[in-house]
Coordinates of C-alpha atoms in Angstrom, one line a residue:
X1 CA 7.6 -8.0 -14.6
X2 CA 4.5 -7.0 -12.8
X3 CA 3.1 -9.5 -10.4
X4 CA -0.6 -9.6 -8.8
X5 CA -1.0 -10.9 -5.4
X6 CA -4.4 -11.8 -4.4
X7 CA -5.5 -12.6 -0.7
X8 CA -8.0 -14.0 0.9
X9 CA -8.6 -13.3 4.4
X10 CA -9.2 -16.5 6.5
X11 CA -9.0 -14.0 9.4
X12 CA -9.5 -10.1 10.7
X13 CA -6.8 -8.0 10.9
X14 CA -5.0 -5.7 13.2
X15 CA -4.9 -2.5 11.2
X16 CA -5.4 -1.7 7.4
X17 CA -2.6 -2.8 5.5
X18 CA -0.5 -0.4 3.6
X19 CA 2.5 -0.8 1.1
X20 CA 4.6 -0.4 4.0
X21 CA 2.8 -3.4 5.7
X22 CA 3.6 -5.6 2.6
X23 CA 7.3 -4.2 2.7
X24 CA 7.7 -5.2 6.1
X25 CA 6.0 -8.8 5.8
X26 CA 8.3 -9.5 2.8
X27 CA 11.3 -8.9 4.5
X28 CA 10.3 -11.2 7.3
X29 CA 9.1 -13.6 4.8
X30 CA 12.5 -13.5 2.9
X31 CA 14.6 -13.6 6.4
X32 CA 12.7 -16.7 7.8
X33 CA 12.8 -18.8 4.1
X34 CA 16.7 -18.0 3.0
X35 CA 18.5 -16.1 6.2
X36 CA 19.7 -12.7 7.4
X37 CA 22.0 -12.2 4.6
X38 CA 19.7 -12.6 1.9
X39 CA 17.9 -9.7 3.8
X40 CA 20.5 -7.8 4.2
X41 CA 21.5 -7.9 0.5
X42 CA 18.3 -7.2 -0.8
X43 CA 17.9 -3.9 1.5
X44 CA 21.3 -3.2 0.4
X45 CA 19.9 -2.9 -3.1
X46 CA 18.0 -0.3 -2.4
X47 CA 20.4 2.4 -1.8
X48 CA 20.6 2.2 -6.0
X49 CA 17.6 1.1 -7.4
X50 CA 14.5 -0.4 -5.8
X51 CA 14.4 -4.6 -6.2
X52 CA 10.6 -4.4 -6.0
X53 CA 7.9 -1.4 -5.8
X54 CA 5.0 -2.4 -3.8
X55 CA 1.6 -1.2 -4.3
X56 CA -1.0 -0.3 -1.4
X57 CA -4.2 -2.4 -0.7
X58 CA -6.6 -3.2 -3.9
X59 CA -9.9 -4.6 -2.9
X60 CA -11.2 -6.3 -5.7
X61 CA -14.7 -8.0 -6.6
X62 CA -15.5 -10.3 -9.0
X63 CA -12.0 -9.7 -10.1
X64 CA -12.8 -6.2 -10.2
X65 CA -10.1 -4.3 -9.1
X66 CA -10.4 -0.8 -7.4
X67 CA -8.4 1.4 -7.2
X68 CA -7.3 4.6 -4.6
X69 CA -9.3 7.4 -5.4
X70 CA -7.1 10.2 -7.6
X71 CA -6.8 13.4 -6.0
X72 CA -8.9 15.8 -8.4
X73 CA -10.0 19.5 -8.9
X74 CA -13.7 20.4 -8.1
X75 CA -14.9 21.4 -11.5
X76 CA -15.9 25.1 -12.4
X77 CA -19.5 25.3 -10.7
X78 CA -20.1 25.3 -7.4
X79 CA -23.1 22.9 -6.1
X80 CA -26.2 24.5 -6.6
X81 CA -28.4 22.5 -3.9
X82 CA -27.8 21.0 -0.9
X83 CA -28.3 17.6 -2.8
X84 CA -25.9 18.7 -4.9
X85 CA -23.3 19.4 -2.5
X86 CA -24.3 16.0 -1.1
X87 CA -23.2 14.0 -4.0
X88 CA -19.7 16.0 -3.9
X89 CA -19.1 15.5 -0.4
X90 CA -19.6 11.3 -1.0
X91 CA -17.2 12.1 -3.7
X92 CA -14.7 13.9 -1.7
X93 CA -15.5 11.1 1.0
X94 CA -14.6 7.9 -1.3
X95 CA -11.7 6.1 -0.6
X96 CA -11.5 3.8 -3.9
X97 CA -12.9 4.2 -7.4
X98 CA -13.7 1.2 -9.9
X99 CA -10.7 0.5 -12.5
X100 CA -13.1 1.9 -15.2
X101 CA -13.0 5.2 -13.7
X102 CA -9.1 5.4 -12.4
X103 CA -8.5 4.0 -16.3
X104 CA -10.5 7.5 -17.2
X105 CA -8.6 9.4 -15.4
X106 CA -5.4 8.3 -16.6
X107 CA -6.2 8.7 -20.3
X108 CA -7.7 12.5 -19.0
X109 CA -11.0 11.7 -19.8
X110 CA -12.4 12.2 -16.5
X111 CA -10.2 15.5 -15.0
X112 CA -12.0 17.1 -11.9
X113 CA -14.8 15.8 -9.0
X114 CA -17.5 17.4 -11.4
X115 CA -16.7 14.8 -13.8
X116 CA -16.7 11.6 -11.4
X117 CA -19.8 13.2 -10.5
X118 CA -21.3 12.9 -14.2
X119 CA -19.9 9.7 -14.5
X120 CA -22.0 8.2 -11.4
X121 CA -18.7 7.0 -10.3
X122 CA -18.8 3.8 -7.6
X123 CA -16.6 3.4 -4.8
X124 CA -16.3 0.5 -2.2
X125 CA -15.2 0.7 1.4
X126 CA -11.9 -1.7 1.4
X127 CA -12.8 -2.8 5.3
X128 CA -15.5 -3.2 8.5
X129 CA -13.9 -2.4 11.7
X130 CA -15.4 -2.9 15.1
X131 CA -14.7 -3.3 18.8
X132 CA -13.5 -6.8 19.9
X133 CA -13.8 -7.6 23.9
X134 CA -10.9 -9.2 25.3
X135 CA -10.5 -9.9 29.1
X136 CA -6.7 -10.1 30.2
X137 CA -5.3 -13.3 31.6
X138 CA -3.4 -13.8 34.5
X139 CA -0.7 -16.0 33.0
X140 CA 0.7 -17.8 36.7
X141 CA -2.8 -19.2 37.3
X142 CA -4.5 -19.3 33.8
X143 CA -7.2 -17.0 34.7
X144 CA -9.1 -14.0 34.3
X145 CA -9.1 -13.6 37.6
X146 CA -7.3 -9.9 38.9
X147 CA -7.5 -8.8 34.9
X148 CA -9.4 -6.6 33.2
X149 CA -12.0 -6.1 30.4
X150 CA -10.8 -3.8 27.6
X151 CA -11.5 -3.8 23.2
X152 CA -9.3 -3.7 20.6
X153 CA -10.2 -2.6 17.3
X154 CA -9.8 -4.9 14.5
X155 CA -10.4 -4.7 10.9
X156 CA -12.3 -7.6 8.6
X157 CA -11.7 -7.2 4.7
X158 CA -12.9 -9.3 1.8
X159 CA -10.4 -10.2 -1.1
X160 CA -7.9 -7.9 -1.9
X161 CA -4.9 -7.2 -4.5
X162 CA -1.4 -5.9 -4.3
X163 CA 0.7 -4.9 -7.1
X164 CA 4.2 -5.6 -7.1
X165 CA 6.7 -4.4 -9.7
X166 CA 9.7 -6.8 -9.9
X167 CA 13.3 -5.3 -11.4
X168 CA 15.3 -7.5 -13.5
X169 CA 18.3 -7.0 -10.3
X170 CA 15.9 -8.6 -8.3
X171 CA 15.0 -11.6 -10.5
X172 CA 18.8 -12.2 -10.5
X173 CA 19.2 -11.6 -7.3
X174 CA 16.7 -14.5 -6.3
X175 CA 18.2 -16.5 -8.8
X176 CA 21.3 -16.5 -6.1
X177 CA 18.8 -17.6 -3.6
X178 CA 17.9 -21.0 -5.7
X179 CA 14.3 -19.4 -6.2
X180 CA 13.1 -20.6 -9.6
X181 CA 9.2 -19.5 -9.5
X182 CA 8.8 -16.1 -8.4
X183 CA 5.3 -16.6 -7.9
X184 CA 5.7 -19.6 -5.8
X185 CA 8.5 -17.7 -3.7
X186 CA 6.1 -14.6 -3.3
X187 CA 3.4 -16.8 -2.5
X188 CA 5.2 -18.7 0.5
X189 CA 6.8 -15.6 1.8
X190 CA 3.1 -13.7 2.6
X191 CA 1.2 -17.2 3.7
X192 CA 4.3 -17.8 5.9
X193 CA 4.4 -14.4 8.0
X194 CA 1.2 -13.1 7.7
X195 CA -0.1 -9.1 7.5
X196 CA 0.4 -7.0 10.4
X197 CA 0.0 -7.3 14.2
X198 CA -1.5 -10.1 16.7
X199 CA -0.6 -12.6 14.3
X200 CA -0.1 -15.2 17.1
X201 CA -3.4 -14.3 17.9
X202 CA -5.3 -15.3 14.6
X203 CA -4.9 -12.1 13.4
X204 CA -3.3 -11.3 9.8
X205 CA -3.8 -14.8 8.1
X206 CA -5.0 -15.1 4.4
X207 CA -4.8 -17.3 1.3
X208 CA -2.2 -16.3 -1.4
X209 CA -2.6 -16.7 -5.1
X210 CA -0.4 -14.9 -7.7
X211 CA -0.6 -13.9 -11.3
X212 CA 1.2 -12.0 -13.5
X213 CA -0.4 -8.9 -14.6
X214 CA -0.6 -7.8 -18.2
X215 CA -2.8 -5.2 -20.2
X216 CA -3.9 -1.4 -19.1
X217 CA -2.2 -1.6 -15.8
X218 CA 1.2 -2.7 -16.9
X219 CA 1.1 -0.2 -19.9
X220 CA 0.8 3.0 -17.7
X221 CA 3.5 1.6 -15.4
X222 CA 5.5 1.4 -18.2
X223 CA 5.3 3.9 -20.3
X224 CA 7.1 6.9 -18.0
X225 CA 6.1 10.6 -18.0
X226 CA 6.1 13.6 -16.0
X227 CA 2.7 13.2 -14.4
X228 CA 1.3 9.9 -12.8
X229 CA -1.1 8.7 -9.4
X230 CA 1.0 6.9 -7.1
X231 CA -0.4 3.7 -6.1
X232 CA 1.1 3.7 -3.0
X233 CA 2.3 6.0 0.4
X234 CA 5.8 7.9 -0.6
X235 CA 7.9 10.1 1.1
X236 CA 8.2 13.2 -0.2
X237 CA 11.1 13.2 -3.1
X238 CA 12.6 16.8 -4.3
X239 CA 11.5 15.7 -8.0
X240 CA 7.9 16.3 -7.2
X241 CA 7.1 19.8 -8.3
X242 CA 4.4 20.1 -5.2
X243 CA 3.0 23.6 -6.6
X244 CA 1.8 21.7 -9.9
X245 CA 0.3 18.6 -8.1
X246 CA -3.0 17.1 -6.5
X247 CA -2.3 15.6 -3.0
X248 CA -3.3 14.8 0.8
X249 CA -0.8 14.2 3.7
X250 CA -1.0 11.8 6.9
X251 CA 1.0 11.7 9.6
X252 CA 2.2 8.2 10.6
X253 CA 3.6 7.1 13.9
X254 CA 4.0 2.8 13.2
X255 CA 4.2 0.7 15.9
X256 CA 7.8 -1.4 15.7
X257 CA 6.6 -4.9 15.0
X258 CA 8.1 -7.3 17.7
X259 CA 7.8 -10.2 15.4
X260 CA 10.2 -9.1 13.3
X261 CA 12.8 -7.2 16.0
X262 CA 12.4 -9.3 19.4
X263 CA 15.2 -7.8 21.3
X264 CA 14.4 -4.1 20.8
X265 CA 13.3 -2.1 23.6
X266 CA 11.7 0.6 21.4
X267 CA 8.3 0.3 20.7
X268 CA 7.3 3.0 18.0
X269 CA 9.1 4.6 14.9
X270 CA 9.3 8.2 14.8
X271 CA 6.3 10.4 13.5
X272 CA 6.4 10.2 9.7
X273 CA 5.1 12.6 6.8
X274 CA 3.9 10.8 4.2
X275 CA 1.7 11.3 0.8
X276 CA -1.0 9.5 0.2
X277 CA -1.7 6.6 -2.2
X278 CA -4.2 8.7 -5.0
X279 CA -2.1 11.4 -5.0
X280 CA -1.5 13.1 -8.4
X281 CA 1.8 14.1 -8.7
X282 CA 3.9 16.0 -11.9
X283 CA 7.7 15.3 -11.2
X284 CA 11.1 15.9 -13.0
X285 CA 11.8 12.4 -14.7
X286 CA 14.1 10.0 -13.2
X287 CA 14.2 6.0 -12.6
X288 CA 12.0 6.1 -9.3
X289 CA 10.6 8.2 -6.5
X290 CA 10.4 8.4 -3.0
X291 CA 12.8 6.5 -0.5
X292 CA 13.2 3.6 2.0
X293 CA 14.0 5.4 5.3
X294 CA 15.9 3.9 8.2
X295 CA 13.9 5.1 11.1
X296 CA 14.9 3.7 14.1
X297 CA 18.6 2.9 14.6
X298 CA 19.8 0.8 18.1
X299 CA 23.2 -0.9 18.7
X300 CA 23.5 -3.2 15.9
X301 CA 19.7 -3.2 14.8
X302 CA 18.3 -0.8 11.9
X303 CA 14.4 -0.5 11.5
X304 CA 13.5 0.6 7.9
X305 CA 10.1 2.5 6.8
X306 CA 9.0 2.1 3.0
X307 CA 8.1 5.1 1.2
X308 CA 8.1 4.5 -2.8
X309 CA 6.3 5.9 -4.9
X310 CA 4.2 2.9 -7.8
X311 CA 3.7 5.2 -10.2
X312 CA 0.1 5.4 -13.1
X313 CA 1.6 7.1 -15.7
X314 CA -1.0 9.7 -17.0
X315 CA -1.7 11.0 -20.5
X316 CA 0.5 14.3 -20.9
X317 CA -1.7 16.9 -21.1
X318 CA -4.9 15.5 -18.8

């Protein structure tokens, strides 16, 4: 089953949310609506086959979905103007593509930056960020008096999408739960928690509707391969054949969300190598890529990062 989750934003947001952002609101959704053991069951799960692969942030308009850029080759001509190498640079620049042009490249019609370029392809930026002013509060006397002045950067979006792949374990797993509409349960987990940090600030809050997604998008999930655009950040996983794929790193170091682990005393994750969602990757075959990776580790607590591959299956041969 593949589910679509669209939000709303009633709200800004703390930081861009990622697949691990959904991963980690999920989990405190599921914790909060059926316990700790349910939790710890369905993180269990994952040390055989992922429950649920989560997708990163679609921005959508009009229903229009848009997808993470694919990483490409240049072409076979250099550009020949400075206007020219203008157009590739907003190219290289573009952070999503319109689903008519990721659908192109999955069938290998459209194969290297020369081509988007031909194609006039359209991208949207998913987010507006600016500076908010905040003046600290002395919390004794309820004043700002002996604080300070300082801004935080905060993120606005319009509607987005998230993709989220749901295994047949799973389903019978929240069958266990008493959880008859998976939509419903989805839909109360996210509207429950929220996205990211400052949430009991306002921050993080949207409207969720879900669908089920059927057509194009759940055919090249489906139909397996050796060569497919991950739709999400993944660790690295030794089936990727690296010398034989398109992709672009970051370097994470996540903040440890209090709302979900009160008691620690650690306040980041360790620095984390991940690829990025658009990445174009040819792998050895097998059931799933990439891993969930237990990243901080104290007394009785574990801190998990996600890091799966949602793979686009691509045409053999494009």
């Amino acid at each position: 089953m593949l589910l679509r989750i669209n939000f709303k934003p009633v709200s800004c947001f703390s930081s861009f949310p990622k697949a691990h952002t959904f991963f980690g609101a999920f989990c405190h959704g599921l914790k909060m609506l059926f316990g700790e053991q349910a939790l710890l069951e369905f993180l269990r799960a994952y040390e055989k086959e992922p429950p649920l692969l989560f997708s990163t942030t679609l921005p959508y308009k009009e229903d229009r979905l848009f997808f993470p850029k694919p990483q490409l080759k240049y072409g076979n001509h250099e550009p020949e103007s400075i206007e020219r190498y203008k157009e590739f640079k907003r190219i290289k620049k573009m952070g999503y593509v319109s689903e008519e042009v990721f659908k192109e490249v999955l069938e290998g019609r459209l194969k290297t930056y020369e081509d988007l370029l031909k194609k006039k392809a359209e991208g949207v930026k998913p987010y507006e960020d600016f500076l908010m002013p905040h003046a600290s509060i002395n919390r004794i006397t309820s004043t700002t008096e002996g604080g300070e002045f300082f801004s935080e950067r905060v993120y606005t979006l319009s509607s987005f999408a998230w993709l989220v792949r749901v295994k047949d374990s799973f389903r019978q797993m929240a069958k266990g739960w008493g959880v008859e509409d998976m939509g419903l349960f989805l839909q109360r987990a996210f509207e429950l928690v929220g996205l990211g940090g400052n949430r009991s600030c306002g921050m993080g809050w949207s409207k969720v509707e879900v669908e089920e997604e059927k057509g194009w998008i759940k055919d090249h999930m489906e139909k397996g391969g050796s060569k497919f655009i991950t739709l999400s950040e993944t660790f690295y996983d030794r089936a990727f054949i690296l010398e034989k794929s398109l992709y672009d790193l970051e370097v994470l170091k996540p903040a440890v969300e209090k709302g979900y682990a009160d008691s620690l005393p650690v306040v980041w994750k360790r620095k984390l190598l991940m690829l990025k969602a658009g990445s174009v990757l040819r792998v050895e075959k097998k059931d799933y890529y990439g891993s969930l990776k237990k990243v901080v580790e104290y007394e009785n607590a574990r801190i998990y990062h996600y890091g799966l591959a949602f793979p686009m299956y691509m045409e053999e041969g494009s």
